[in-house]
mmCIF file of C-alpha atoms in Angstrom:
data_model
loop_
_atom_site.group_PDB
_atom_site.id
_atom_site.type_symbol
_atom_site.label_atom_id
_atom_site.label_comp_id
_atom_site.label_asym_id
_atom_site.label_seq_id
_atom_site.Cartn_x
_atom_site.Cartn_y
_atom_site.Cartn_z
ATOM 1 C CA UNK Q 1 0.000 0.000 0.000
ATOM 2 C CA UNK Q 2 1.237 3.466 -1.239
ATOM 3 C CA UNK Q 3 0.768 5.615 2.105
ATOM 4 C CA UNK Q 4 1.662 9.209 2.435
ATOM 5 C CA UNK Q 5 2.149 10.237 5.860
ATOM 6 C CA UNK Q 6 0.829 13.724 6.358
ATOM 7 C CA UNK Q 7 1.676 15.142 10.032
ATOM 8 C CA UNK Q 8 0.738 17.112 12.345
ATOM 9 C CA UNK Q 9 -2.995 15.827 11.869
ATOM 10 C CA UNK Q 10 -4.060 19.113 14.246
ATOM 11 C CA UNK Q 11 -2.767 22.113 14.639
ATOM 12 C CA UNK Q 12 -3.907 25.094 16.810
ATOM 13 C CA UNK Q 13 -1.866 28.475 17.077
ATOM 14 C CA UNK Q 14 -1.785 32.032 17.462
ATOM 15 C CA UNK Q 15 -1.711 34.532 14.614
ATOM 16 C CA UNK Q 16 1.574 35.394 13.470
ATOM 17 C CA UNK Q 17 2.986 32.123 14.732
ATOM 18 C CA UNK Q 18 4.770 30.186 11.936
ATOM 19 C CA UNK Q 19 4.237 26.540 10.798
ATOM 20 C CA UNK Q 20 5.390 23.439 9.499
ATOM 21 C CA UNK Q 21 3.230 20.894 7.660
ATOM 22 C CA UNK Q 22 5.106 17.856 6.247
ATOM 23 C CA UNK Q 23 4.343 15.067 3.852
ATOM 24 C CA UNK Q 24 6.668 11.674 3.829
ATOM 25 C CA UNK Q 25 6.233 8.390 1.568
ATOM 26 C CA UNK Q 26 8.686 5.909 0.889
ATOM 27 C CA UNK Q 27 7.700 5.778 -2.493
ATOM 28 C CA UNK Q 28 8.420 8.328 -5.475
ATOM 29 C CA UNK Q 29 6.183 10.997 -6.602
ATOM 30 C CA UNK Q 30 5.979 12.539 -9.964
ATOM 31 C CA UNK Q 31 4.363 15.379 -8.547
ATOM 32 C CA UNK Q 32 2.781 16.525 -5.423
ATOM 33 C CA UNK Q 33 0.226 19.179 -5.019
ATOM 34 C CA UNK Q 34 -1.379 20.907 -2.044
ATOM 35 C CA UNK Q 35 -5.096 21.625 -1.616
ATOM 36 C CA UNK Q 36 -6.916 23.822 0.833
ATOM 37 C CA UNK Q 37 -10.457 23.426 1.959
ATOM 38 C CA UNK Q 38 -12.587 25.335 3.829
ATOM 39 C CA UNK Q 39 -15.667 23.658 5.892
ATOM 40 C CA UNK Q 40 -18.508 22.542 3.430
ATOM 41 C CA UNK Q 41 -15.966 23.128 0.882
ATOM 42 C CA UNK Q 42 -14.596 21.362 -1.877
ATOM 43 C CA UNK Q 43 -10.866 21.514 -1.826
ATOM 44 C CA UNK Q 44 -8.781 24.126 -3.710
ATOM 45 C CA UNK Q 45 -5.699 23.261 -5.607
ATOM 46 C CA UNK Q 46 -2.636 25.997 -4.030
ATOM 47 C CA UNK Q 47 0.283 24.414 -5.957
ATOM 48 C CA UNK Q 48 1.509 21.686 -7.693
ATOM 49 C CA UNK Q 49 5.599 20.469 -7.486
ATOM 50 C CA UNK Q 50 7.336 18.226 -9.556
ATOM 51 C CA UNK Q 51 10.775 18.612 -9.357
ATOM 52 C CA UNK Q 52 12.945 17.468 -6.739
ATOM 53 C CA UNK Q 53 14.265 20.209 -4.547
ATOM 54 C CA UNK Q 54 11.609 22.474 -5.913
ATOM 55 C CA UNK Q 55 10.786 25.280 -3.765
ATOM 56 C CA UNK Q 56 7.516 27.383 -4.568
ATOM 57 C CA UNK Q 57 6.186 30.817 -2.770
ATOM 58 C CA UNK Q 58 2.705 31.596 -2.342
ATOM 59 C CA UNK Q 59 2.626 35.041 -0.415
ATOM 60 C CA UNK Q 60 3.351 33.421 3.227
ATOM 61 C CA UNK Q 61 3.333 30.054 1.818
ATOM 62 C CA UNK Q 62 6.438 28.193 1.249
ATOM 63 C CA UNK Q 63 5.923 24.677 -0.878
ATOM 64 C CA UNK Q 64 9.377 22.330 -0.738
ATOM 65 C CA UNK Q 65 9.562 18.974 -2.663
ATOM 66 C CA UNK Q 66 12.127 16.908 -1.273
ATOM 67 C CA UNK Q 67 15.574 16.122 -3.564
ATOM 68 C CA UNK Q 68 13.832 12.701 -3.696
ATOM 69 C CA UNK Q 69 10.258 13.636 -4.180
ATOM 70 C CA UNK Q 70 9.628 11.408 -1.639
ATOM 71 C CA UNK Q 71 8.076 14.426 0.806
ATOM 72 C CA UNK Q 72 6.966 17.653 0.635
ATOM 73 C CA UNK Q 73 6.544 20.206 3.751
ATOM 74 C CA UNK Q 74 4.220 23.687 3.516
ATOM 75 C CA UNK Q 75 5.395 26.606 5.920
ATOM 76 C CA UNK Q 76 3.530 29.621 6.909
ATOM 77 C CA UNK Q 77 4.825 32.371 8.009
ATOM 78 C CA UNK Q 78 3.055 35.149 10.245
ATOM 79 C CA UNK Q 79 0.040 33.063 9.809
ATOM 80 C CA UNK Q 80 -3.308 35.034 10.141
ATOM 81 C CA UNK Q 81 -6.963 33.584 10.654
ATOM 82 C CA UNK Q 82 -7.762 33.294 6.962
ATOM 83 C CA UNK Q 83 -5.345 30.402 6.775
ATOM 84 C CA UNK Q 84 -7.619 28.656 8.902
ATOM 85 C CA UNK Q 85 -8.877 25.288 7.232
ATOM 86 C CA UNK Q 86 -8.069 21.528 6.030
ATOM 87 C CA UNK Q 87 -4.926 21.274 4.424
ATOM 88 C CA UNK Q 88 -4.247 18.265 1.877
ATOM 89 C CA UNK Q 89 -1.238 16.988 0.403
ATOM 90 C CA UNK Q 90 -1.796 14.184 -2.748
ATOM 91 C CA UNK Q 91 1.040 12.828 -4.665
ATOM 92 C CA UNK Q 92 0.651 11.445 -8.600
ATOM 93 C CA UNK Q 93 2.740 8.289 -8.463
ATOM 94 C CA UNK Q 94 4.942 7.633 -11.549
ATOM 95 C CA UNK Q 95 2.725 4.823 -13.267
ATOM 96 C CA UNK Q 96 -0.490 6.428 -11.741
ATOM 97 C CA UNK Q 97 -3.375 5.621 -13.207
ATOM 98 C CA UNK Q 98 -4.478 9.308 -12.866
ATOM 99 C CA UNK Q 99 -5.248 8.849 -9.286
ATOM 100 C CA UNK Q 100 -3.748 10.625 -6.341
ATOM 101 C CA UNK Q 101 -2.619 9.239 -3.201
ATOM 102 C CA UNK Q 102 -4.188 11.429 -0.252
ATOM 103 C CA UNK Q 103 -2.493 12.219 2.688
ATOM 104 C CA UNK Q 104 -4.654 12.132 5.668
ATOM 105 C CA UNK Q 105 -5.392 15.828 6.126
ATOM 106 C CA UNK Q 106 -4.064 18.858 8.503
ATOM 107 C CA UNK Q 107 -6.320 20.786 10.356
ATOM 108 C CA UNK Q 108 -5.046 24.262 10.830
ATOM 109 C CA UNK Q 109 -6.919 26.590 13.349
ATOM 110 C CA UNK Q 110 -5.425 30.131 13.207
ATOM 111 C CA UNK Q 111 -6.342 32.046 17.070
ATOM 112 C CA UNK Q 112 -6.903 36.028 16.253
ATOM 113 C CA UNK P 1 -15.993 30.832 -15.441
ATOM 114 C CA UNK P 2 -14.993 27.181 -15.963
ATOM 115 C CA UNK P 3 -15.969 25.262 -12.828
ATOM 116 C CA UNK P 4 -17.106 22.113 -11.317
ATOM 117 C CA UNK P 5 -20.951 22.327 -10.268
ATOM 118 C CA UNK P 6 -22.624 20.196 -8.019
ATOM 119 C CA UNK P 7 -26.353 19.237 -7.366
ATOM 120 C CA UNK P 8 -27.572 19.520 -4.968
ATOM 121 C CA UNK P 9 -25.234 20.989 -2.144
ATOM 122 C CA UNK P 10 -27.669 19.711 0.727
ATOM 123 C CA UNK P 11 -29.876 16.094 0.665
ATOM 124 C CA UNK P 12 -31.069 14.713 2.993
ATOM 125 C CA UNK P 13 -32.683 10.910 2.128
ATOM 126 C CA UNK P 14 -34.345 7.993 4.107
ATOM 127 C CA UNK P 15 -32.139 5.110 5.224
ATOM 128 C CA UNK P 16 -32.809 2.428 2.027
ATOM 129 C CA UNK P 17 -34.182 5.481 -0.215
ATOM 130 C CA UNK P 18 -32.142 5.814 -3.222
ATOM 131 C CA UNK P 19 -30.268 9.153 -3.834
ATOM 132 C CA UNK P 20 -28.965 10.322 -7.053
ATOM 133 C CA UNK P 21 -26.147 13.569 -6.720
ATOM 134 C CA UNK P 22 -25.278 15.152 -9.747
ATOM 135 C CA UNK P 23 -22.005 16.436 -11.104
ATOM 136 C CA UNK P 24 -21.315 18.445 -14.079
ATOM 137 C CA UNK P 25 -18.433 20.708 -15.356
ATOM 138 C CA UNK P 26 -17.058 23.393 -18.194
ATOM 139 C CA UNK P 27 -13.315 22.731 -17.889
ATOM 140 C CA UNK P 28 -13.782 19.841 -20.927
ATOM 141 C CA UNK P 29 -11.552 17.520 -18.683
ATOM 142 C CA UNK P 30 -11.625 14.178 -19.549
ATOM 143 C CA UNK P 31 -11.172 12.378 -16.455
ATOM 144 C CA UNK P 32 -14.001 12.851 -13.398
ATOM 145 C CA UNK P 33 -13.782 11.384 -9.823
ATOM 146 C CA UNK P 34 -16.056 10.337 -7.021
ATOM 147 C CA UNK P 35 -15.137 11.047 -3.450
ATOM 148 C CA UNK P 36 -16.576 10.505 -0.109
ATOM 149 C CA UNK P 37 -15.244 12.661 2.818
ATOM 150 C CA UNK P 38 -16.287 12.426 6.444
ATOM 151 C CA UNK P 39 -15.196 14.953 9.197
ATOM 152 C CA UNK P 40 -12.021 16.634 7.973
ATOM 153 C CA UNK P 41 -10.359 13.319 6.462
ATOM 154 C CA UNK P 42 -8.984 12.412 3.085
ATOM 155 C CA UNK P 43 -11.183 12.406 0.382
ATOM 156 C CA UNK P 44 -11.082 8.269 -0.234
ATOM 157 C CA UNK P 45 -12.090 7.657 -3.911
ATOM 158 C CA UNK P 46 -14.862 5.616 -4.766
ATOM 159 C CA UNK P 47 -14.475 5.981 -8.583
ATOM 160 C CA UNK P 48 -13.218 7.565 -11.534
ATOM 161 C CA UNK P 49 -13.305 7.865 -14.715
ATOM 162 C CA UNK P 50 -11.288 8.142 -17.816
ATOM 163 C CA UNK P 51 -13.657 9.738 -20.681
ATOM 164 C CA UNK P 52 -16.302 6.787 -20.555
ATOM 165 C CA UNK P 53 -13.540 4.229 -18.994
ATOM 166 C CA UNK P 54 -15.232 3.341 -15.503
ATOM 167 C CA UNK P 55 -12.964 2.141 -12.760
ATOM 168 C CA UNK P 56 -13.915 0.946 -9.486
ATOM 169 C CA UNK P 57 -12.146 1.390 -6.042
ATOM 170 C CA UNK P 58 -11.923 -2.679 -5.258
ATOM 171 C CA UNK P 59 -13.111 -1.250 -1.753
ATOM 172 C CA UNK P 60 -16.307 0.457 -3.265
ATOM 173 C CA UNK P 61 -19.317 -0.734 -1.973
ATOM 174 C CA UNK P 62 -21.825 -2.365 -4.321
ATOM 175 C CA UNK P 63 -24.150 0.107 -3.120
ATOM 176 C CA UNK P 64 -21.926 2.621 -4.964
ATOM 177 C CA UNK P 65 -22.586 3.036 -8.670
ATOM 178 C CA UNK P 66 -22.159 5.812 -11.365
ATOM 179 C CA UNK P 67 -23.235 6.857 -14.558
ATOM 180 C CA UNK P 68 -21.505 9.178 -17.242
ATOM 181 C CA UNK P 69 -23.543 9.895 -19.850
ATOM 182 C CA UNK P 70 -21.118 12.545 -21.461
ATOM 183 C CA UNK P 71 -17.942 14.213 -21.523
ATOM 184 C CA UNK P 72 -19.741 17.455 -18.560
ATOM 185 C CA UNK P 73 -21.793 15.223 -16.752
ATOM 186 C CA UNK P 74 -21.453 12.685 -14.155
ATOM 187 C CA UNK P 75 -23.708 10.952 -11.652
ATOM 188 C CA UNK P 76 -23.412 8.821 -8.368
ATOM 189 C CA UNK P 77 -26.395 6.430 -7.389
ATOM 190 C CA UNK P 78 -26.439 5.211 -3.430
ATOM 191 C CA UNK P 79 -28.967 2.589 -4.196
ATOM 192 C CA UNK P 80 -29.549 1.676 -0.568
ATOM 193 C CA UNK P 81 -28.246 4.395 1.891
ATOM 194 C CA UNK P 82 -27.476 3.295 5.440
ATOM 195 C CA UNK P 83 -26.369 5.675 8.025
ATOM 196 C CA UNK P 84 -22.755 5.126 7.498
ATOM 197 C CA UNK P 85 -22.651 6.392 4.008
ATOM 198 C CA UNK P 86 -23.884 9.958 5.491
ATOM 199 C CA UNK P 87 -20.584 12.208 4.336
ATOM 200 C CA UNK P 88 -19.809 14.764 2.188
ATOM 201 C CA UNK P 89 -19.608 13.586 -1.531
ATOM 202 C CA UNK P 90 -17.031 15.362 -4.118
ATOM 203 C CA UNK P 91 -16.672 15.470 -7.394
ATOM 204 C CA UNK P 92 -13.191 17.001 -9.584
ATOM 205 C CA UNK P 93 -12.001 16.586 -12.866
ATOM 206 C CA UNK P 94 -8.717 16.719 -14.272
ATOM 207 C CA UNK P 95 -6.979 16.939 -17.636
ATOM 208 C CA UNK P 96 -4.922 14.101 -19.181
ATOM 209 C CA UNK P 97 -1.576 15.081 -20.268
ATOM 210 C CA UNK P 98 0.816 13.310 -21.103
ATOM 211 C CA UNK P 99 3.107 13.550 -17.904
ATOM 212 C CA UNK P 100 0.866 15.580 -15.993
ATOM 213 C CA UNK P 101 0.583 15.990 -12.576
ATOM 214 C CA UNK P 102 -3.336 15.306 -12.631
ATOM 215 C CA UNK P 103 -4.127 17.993 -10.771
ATOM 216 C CA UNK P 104 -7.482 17.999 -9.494
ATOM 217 C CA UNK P 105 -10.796 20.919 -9.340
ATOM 218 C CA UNK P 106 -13.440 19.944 -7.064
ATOM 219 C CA UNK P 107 -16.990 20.989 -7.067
ATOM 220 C CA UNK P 108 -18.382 22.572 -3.649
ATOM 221 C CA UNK P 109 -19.676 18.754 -2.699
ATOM 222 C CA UNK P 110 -22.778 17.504 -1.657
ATOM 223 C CA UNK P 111 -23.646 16.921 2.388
ATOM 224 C CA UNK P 112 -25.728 13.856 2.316
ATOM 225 C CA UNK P 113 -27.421 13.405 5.433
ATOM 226 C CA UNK P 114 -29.314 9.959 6.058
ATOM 227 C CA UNK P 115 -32.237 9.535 8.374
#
């Protein structure tokens, strides 16, 4: 079974804390992309990475793919209540059959 | 705007009463999944597919089934609902390219509540 390990699975802070979300597998990714939802939401695509030791900025958002593209890890910085929400990581293995392989989920609460 | 629509956002059915949700999109994507979601988890996959290729999660219940008529439209049947398949169901799309990532666009989902 292809498992990607998404961790923390909760995470409450303060605004203008930063954080750390990371994704692990032992198996190899083609790409990896990060959604957001919101509650009663569907999710929202942020970014997609597909080469190893990729880094990609999205205002406070910092997207790494590992050398390996085995793992992936979004950081926020200064994060503010809007970031508040379920965040996803899903991986497109090389010989996928156009599925994704989910990670189980971090929920983010951001504390005004 | 191109988007992923889904009908309707709220249902609420009978336990045993069979539900039909509705899925239909503008992005022209060729590929169209079926998720269930309960309480801030992973979408798991029930089906996708691949113009009018069907393909089956082997852990799919039978109860499960789905119809694509055409390339924008795409249903899912719950022939029997029992409690336990009360969840939020979501549909995306994505475009097949030839080394693509298969990145996905998800409709706002459907809360299926069973009583």
């Amino acid at each position: 079974t292809q498992l990607l390990e998404q961790s923390p699975q909760f995470l409450s802070i303060q605004e203008g804390e930063n954080l750390t979300v990371y994704c692990n597998s032992s198996s190899v990714f083609s790409s990896l992309q990060w959604y957001r939802q919101e509650p009663g939401e569907g999710p929202v695509l942020l970014v997609t990475v597909v080469t190893g030791g990729e880094v990609k900025k999205l205002k406070r958002l910092t997207f790494q793919f590992g050398d390996a593209r085995k793992d992936s890890s979004l950081h926020i910085t200064a994060a503010q209540p809007g970031d508040t929400g379920l965040y996803l990581c899903a991986g497109a293995l090389v010989d996928s059959n156009y599925q994704l392989i989910w990670g189980a989920g971090t929920k983010l609460i951001i504390k005004p | 705007d191109a988007m992923v629509i889904q009908n309707p956002r709220y249902q609420v059915t009978q336990f045993g009463k069979p539900v039909t949700l509705s899925c239909s999109q503008t992005l022209n994507h060729n590929v169209m999944y079926w998720y269930q979601q309960k309480s801030s988890q992973a979408p798991k996959l029930l089906f996708h597919y691949y113009d009018k290729d069907f393909n089956n999660e082997a852990d799919t219940p039978d109860n499960f089934q789905s119809r694509r008529p055409n390339t924008s439209f795409c249903f899912l049947d719950i022939r029997s609902p029992g409690l336990g398949d009360a969840a939020m169901y979501l549909c995306a799309t994505s475009r097949d390219v030839v080394g693509g990532a298969y990145e996905q666009y998800f409709g706002p989902g459907t809360r299926l509540t069973v009583t």
